[in-house]
CSV table of C-alpha atoms and ligand atoms in Angstrom, one decimal:
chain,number,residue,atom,x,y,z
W,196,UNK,CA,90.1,113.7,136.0
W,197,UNK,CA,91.3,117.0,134.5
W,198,UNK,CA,93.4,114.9,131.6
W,199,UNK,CA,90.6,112.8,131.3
W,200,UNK,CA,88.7,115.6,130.0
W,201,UNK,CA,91.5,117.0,128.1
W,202,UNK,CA,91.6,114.0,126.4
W,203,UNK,CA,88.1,113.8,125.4
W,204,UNK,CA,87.6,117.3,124.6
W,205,UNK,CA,89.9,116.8,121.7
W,206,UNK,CA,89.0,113.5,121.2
W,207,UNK,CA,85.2,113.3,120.2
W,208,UNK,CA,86.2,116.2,116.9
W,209,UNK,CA,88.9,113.1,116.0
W,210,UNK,CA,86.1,110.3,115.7
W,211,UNK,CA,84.6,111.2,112.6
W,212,UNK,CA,87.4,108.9,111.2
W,213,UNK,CA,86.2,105.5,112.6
W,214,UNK,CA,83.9,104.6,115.9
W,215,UNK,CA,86.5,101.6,116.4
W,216,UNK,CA,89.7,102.1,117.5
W,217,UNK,CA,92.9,100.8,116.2
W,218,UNK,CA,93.4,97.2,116.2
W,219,UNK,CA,97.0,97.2,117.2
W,220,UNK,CA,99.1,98.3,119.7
W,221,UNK,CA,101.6,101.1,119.2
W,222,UNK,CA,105.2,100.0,120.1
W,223,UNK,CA,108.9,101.9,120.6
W,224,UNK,CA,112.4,99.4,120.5
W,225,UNK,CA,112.9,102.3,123.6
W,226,UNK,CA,111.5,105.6,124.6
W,227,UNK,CA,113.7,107.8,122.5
W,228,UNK,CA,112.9,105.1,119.2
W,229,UNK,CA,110.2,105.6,116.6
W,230,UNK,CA,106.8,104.9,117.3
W,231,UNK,CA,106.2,101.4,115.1
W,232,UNK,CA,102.9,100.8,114.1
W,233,UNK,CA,101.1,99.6,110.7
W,234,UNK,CA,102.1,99.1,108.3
W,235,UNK,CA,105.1,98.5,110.3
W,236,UNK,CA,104.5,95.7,112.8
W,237,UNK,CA,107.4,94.8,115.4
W,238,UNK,CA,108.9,91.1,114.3
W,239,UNK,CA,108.0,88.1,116.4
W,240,UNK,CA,108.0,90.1,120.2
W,241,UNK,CA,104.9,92.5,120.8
W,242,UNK,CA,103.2,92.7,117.5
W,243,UNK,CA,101.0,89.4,116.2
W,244,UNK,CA,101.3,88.9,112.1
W,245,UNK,CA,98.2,90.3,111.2
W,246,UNK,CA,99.2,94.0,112.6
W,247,UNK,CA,101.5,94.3,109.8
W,248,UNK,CA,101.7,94.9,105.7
W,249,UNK,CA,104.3,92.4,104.2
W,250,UNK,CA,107.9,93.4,103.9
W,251,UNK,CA,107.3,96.1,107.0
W,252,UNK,CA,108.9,93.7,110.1
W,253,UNK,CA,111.1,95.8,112.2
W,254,UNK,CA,113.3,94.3,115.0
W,255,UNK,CA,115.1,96.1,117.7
W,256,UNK,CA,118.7,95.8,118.0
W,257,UNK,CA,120.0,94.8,121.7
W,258,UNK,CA,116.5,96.3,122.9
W,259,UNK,CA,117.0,99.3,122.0
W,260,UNK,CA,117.7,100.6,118.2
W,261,UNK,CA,115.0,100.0,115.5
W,262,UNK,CA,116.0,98.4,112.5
W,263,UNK,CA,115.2,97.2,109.2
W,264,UNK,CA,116.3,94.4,107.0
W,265,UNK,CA,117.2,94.3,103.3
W,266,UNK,CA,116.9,91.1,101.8
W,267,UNK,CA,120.2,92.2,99.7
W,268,UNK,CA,121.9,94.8,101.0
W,269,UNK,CA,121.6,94.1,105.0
W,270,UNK,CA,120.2,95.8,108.2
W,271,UNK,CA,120.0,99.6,108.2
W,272,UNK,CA,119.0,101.2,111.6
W,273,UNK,CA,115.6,103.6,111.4
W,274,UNK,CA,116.3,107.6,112.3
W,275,UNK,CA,112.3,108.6,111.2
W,276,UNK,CA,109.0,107.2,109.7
W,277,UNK,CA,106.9,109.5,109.0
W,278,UNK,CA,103.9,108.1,109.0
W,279,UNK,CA,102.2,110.9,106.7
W,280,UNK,CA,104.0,111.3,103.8
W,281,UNK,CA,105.0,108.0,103.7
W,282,UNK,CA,108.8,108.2,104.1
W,283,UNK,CA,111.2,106.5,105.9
W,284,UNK,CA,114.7,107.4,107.0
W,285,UNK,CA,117.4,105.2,107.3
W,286,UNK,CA,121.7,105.2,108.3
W,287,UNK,CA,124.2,102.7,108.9
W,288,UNK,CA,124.9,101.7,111.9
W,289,UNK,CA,128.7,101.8,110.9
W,290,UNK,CA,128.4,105.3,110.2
W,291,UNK,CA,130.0,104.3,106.4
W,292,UNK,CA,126.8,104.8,104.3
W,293,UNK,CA,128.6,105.4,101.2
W,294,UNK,CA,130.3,101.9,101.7
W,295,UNK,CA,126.9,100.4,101.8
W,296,UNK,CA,125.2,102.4,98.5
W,297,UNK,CA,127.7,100.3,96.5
W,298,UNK,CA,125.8,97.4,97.1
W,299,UNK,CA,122.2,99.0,97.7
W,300,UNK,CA,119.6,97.2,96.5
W,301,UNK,CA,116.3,97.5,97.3
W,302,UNK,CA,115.0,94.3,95.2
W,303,UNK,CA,112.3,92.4,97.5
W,304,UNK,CA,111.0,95.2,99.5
W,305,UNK,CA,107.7,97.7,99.2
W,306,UNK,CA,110.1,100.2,99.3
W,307,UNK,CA,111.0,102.2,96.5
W,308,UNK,CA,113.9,105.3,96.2
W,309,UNK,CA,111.8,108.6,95.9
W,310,UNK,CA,114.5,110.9,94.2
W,311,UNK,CA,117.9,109.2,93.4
W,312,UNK,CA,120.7,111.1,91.6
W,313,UNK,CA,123.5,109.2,89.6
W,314,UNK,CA,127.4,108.9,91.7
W,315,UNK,CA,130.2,107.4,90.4
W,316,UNK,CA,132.8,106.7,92.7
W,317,UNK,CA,137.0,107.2,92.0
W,318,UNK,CA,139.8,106.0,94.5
W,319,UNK,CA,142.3,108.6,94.0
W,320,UNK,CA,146.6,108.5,95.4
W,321,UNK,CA,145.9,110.3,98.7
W,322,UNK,CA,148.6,112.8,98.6
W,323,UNK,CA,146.8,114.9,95.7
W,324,UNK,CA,143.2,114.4,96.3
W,325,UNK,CA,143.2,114.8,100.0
W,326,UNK,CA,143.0,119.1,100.3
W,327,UNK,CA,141.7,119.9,97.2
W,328,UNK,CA,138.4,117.8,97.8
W,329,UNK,CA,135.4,116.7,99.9
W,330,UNK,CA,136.6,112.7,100.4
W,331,UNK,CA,135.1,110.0,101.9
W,332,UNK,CA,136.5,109.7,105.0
W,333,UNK,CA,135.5,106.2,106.1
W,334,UNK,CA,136.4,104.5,103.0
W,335,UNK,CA,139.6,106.0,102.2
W,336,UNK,CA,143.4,105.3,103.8
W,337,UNK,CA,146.9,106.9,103.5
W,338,UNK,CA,147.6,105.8,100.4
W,339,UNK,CA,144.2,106.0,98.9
W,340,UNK,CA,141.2,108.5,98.8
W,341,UNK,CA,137.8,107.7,97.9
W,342,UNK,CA,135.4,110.3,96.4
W,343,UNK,CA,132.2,110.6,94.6
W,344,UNK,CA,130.6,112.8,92.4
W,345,UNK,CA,127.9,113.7,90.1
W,346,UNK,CA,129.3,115.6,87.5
W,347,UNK,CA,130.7,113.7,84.6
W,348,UNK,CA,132.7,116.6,84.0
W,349,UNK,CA,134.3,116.1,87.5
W,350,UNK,CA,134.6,112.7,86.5
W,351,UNK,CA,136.7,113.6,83.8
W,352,UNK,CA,138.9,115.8,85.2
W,353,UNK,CA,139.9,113.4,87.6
W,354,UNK,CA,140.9,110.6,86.0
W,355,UNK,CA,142.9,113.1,83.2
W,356,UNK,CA,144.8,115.5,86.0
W,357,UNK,CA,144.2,113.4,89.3
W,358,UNK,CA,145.5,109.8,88.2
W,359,UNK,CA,141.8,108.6,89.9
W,360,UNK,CA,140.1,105.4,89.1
W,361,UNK,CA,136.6,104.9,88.5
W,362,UNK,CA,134.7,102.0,90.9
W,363,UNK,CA,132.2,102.1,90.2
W,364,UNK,CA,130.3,104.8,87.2
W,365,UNK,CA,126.8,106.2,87.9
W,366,UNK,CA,125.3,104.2,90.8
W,367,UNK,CA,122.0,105.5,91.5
W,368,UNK,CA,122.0,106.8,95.1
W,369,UNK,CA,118.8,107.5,96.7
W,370,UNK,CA,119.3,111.1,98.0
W,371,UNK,CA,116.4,113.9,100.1
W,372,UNK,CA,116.7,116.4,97.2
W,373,UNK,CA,118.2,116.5,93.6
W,374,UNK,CA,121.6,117.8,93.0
W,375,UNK,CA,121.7,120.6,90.5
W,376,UNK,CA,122.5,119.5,87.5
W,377,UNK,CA,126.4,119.1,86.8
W,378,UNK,CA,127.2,121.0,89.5
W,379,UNK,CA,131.3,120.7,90.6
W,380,UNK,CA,130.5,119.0,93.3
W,381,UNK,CA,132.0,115.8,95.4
W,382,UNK,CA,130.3,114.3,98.3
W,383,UNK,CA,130.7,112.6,101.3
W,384,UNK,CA,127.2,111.2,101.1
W,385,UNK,CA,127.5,111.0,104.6
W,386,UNK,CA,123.5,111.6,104.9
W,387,UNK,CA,120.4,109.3,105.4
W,388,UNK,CA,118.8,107.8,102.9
W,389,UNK,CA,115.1,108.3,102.4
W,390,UNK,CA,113.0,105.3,100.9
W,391,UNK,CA,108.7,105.7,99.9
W,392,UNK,CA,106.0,103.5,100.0
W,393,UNK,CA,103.4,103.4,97.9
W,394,UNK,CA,101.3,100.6,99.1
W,395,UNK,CA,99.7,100.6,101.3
W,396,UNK,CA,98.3,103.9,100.9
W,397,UNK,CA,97.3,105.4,104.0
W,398,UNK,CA,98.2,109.1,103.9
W,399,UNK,CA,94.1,110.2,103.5
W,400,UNK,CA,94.0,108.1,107.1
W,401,UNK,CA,96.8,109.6,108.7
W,402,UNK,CA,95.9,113.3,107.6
W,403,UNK,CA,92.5,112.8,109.5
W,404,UNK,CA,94.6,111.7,112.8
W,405,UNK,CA,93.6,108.1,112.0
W,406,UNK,CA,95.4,105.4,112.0
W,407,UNK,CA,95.7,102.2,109.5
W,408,UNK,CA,94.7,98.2,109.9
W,409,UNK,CA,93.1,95.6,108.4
W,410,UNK,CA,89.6,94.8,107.8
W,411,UNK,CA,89.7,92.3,110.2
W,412,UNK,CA,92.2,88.9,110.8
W,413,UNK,CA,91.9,87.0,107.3
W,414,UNK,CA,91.6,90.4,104.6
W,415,UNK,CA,94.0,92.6,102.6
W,416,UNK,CA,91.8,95.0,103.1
W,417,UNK,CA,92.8,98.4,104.7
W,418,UNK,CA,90.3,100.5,106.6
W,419,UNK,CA,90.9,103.5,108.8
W,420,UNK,CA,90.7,102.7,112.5
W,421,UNK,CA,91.1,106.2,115.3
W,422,UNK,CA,94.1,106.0,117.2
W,423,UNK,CA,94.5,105.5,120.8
W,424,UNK,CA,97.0,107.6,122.7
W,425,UNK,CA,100.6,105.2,123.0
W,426,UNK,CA,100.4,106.0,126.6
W,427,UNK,CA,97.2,104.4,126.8
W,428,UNK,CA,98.2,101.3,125.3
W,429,UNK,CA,99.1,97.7,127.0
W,430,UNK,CA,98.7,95.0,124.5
W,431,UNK,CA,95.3,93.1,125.0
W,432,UNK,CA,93.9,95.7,127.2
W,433,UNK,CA,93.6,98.4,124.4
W,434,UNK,CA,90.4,97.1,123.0
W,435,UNK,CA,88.9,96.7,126.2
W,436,UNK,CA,90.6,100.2,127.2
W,437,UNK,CA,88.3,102.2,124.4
W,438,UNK,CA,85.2,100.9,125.0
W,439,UNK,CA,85.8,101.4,128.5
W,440,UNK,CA,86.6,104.8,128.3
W,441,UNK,CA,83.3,105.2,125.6
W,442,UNK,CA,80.8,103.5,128.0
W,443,UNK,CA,82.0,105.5,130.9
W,444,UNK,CA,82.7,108.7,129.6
W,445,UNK,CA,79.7,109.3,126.9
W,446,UNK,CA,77.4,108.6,129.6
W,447,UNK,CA,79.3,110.7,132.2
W,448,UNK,CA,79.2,114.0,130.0
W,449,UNK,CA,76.1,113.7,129.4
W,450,UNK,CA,75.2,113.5,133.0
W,451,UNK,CA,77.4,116.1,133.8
W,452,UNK,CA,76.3,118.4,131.5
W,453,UNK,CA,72.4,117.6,132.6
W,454,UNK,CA,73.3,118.5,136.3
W,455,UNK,CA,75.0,121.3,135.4
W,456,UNK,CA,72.6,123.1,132.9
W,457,UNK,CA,70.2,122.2,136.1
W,458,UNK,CA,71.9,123.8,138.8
W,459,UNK,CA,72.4,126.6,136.0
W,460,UNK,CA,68.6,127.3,135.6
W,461,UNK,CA,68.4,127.0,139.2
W,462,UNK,CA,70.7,129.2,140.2
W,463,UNK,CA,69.8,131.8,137.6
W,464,UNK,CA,66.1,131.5,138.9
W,465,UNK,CA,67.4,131.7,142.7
W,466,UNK,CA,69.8,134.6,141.8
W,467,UNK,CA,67.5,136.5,139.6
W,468,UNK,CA,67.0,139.9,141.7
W,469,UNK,CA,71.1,140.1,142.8
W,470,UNK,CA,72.8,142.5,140.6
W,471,UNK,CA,75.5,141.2,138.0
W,472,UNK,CA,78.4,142.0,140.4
W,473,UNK,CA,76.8,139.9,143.4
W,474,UNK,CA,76.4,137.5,141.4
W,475,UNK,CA,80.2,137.0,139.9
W,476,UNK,CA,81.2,137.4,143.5
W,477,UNK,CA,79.2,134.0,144.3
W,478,UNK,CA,81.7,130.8,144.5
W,479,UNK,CA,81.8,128.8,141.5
W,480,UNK,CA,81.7,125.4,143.1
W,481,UNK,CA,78.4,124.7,142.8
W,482,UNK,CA,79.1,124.4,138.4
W,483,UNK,CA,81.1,122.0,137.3
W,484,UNK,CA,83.5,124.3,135.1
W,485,UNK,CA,84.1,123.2,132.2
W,486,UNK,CA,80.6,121.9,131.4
W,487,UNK,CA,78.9,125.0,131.7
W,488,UNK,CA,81.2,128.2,131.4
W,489,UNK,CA,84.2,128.5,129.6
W,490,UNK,CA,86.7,130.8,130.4
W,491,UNK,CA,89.1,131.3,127.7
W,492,UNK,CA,91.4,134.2,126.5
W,493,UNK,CA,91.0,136.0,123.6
W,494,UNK,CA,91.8,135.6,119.9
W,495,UNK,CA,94.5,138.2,119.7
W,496,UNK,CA,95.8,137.3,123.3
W,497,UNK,CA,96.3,133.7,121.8
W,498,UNK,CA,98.2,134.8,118.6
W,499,UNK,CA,100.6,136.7,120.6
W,500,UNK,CA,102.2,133.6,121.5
W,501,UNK,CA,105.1,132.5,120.0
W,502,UNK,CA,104.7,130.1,117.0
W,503,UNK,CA,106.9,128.0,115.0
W,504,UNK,CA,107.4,125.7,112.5
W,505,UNK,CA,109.4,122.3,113.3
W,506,UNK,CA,112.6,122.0,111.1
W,507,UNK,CA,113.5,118.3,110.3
W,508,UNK,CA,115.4,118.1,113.2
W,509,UNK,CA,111.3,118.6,114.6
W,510,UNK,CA,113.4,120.1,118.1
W,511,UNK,CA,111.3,121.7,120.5
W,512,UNK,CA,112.8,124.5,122.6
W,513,UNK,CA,111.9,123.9,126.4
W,514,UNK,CA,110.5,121.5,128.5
W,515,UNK,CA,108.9,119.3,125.6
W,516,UNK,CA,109.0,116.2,124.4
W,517,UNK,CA,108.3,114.7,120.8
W,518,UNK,CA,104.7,114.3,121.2
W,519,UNK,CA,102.0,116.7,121.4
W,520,UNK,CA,100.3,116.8,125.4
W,521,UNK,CA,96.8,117.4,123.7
W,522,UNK,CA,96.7,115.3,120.8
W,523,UNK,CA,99.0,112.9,121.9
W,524,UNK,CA,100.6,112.5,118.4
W,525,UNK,CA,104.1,113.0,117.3
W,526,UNK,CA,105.7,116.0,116.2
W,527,UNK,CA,106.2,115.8,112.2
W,528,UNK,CA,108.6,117.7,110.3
W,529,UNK,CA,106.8,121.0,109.5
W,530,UNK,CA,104.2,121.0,112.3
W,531,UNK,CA,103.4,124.5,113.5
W,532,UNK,CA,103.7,124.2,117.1
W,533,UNK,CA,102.9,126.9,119.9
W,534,UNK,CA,104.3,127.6,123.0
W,535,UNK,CA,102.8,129.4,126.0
W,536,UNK,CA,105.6,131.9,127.4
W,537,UNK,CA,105.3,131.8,130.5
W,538,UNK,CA,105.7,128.1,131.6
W,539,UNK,CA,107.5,127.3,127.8
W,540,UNK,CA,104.9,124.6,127.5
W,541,UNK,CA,104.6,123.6,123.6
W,542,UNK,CA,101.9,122.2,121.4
W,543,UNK,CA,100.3,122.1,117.9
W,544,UNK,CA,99.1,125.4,117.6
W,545,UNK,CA,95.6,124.3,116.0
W,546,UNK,CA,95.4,122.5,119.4
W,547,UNK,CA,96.9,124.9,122.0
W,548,UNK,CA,94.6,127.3,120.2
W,549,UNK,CA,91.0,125.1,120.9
W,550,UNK,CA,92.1,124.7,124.1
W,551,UNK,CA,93.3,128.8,125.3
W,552,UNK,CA,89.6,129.5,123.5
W,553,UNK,CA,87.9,127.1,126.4
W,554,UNK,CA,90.6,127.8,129.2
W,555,UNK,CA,92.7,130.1,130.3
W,556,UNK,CA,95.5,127.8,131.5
W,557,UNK,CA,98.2,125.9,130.2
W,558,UNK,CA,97.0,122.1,129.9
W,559,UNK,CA,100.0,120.7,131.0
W,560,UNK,CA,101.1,122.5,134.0
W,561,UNK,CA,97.8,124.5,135.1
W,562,UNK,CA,99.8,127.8,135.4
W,563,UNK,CA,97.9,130.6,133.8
W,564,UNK,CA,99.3,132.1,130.7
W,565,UNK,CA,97.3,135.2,132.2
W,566,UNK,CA,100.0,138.1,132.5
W,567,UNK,CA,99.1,141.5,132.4
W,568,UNK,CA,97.4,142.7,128.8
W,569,UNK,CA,95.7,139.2,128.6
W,570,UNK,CA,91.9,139.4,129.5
W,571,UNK,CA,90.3,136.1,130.1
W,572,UNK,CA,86.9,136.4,128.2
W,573,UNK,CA,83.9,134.0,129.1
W,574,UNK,CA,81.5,132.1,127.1
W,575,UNK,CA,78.3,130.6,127.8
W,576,UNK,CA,78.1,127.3,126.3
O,987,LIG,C1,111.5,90.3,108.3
O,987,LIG,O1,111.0,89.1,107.9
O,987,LIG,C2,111.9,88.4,107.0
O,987,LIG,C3,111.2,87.1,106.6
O,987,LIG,O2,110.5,86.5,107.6
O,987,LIG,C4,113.2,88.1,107.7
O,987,LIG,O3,114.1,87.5,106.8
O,987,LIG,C5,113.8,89.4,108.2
O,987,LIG,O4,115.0,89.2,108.9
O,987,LIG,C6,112.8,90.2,109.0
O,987,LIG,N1,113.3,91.5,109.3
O,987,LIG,C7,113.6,91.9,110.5
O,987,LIG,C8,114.2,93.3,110.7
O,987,LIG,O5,113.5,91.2,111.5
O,988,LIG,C1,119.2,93.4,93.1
O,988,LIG,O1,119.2,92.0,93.5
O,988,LIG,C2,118.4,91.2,92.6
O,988,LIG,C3,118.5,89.7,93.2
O,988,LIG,O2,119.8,89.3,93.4
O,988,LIG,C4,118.9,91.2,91.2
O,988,LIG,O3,118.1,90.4,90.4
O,988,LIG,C5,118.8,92.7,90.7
O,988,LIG,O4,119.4,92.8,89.4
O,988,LIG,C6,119.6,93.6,91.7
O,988,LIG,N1,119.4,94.9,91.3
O,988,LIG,C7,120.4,95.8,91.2
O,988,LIG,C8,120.1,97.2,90.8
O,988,LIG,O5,121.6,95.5,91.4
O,989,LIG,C1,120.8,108.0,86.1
O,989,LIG,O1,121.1,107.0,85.1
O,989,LIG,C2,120.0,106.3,84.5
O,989,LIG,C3,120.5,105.2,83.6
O,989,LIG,O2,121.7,105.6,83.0
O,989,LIG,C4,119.1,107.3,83.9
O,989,LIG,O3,118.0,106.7,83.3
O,989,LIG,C5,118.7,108.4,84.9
O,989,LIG,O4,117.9,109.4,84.3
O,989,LIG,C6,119.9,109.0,85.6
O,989,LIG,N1,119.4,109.8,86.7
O,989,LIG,C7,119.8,111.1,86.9
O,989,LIG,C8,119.2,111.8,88.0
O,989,LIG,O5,120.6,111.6,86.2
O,990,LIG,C1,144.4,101.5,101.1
O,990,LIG,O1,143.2,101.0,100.3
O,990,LIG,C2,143.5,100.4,99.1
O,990,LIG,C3,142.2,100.0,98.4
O,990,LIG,O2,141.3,101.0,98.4
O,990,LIG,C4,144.4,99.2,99.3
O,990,LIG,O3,144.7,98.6,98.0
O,990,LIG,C5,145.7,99.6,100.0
O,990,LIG,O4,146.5,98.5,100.3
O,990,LIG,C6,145.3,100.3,101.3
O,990,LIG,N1,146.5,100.8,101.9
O,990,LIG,C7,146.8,100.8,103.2
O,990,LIG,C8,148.1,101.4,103.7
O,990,LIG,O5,146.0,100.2,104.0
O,991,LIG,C1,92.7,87.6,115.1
O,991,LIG,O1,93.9,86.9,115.3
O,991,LIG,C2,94.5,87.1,116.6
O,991,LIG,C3,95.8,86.3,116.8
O,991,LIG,O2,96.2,85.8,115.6
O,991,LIG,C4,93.5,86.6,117.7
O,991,LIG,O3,94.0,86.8,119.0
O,991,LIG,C5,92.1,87.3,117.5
O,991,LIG,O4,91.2,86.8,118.4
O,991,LIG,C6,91.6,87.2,116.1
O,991,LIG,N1,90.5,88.0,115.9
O,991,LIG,C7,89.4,87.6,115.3
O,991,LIG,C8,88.3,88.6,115.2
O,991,LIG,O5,89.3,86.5,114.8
């Protein structure tokens, strides 16, 4: 009951976005995978066509890693879509990414390279190149190193003192940020590569904790459906899941809160001559907490907690994992999470905050964040 109510205190501020809910199922190739949802749609297995935007089928490798194929330049396993910004992150899954940029092509696809920054590649003899530079390890042998740069000065210089060859001159690689320009500089290129989408554009959607779909079965058209928690989720049943939870719990509020502003008036009436203190002492079981009295802790109680904001790596110290207990959404890249000390529990801040303003205790493991200097507050609702 108690993360029922959880769930629909943070719930009902969310539905502004759309009174339906998502049309499709959120699915993982595995627990530790991304979550895949539209416009990515799961090839074939879990997801039916219509969940998905063109040119956005993933497949899971052996069951377990997400992938996604390039009509001309092959399958590149997923590390991240974030959903928001509309990026997505792909390796290789022979760890020899620089191998595969020489034939990167992203011709066919929605997908389109964000920031790229011009390479040229030079195999160089081994013996000179090897301590003077950064080489690419997985493309190189004893006889012969491979390297690539951006500088055309570099270039230069390497074919004139080294005895290098040039493979292949100014390849655009897609790359996170711009190199500066000319800078000395040989890479290993050993990182991810980030690809955009720009269609379709559901970023506005997102922002509001919505989530994406069509119309209906037989439109292009996009509309903004409010997303169910994954947990939640099992295939057909998620339709009939929401309205469940709508008919049963709308009606249930309301009658709890009826009863309990009832037994409220009542008791105040009943109560009336008892002095304040006789009247705290009384046993709270006759009001249904969290309907009439909310004990929260204060504002400057809350902000003593610690806060931080997730690095790329979006790693949570503690006892977390990568989705938010309140909100049930993923952890992005830049979040600003919060974590109550005593129990290391961790959360969006904006929703950790809501909730230490209505209770004082941790939503995940009931311990109270309570120590000595913190002063639960109450508020009549
Ligand atoms: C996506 O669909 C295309 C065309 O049906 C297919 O060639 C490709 O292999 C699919 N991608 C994945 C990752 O299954
Ligand atoms: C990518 O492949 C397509 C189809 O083979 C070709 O027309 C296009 O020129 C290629 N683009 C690059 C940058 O190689
Ligand atoms: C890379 O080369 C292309 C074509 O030569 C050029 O248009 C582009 O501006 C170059 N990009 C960078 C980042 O230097
Ligand atoms: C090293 O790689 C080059 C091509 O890059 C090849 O010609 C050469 O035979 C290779 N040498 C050995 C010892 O494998
Ligand atoms: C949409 O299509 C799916 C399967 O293709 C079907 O199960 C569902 O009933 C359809 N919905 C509507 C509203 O036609």
């Amino acid at each position: 009951m108690n993360t029922f109510i959880i769930f629909f205190t943070f719930l009902f501020p969310l539905l502004h976005t759309s009174t339906t809910a998502q049309p499709c199922p959120i699915t993982r190739c595995a627990q530790n995978q991304v979550p895949i949802r539209f416009p990515f749609y799961q090839q074939a297995t879990k997801h039916p066509q219509n969940c998905g935007y063109p040119g956005f089928n993933l497949s899971c490798k052996t069951q377990s890693t997400t992938y996604l194929s390039l009509p001309y330049s092959g399958d590149f396993y997923i590390r991240d879509i974030n959903y928001l910004d509309q990026l997505i992150t792909l390796y290789d899954p022979n760890n020899c990414l620089p191998n595969r940029l020489l034939t990167f092509n992203i011709s066919g696809t929605p997908f389109v390279i964000p920031f790229h920054e011009n390479y040229t590649f030079l195999t160089c003899p081994s013996e000179v190149i090897k301590s003077r530079f950064d080489i690419i390890e997985c493309m190189s042998n004893s006889t012969h190193s491979v390297l690539a740069t951006s500088s055309m000065r570099l270039v230069s210089s390497l074919v004139s003192s080294y005895s290098c060859r040039v493979v292949v001159a100014a390849l655009p690689v897609p790359v996170s940020w711009p190199v500066k320009e000319d800078e000395e500089f040989t890479a290993e290129l050993g990182g991810d590569i980030q690809l955009t989408w720009y269609v379709p554009q559901c970023g506005d959607c997102e922002a509001q904790g919505g989530i994406c779909g069509f119309k209906s079965n037989n439109s292009d058209e996009i509309d903004c459906f409010r997303r169910l928690p994954e947990s939640s989720q099992t295939g057909n049943g998620l339709r009939v899941f929401g309205i469940i939870c709508l008919s049963i719990a709308v009606p249930a509020l309301a009658c709890a809160t009826g009863i309990a502003l009832f037994a409220c008036c009542f008791s105040s009436r009943n109560h009336a001559g008892e002095s304040p203190m006789q009247r705290n002492n009384r046993p709270a079981a006759v009001l249904p907490q969290p309907a009439v009295v909310v004990t929260g802790l204060d504002e400057s109680t809350i902000e003593s907690y610690e806060k931080l904001v997730l690095g790329e790596s979006r790693r949570i110290p503690g006892p977390n994992d990568s989705t938010c207990p309140i909100c049930l959404s993923e952890y992005l890249s830049k979040d600003t999470i919060r974590c109550i000390p005593e129990c290391k529990h961790c959360f969006h801040a904006e929703c950790i905050d809501e909730w230490l303003r209505m209770n004082s205790t941790c939503p995940v493991c009931r311990k109270s964040p309570t120590a000595e200097g913190a002063t639960p507050h109450t508020n009549p609702v």
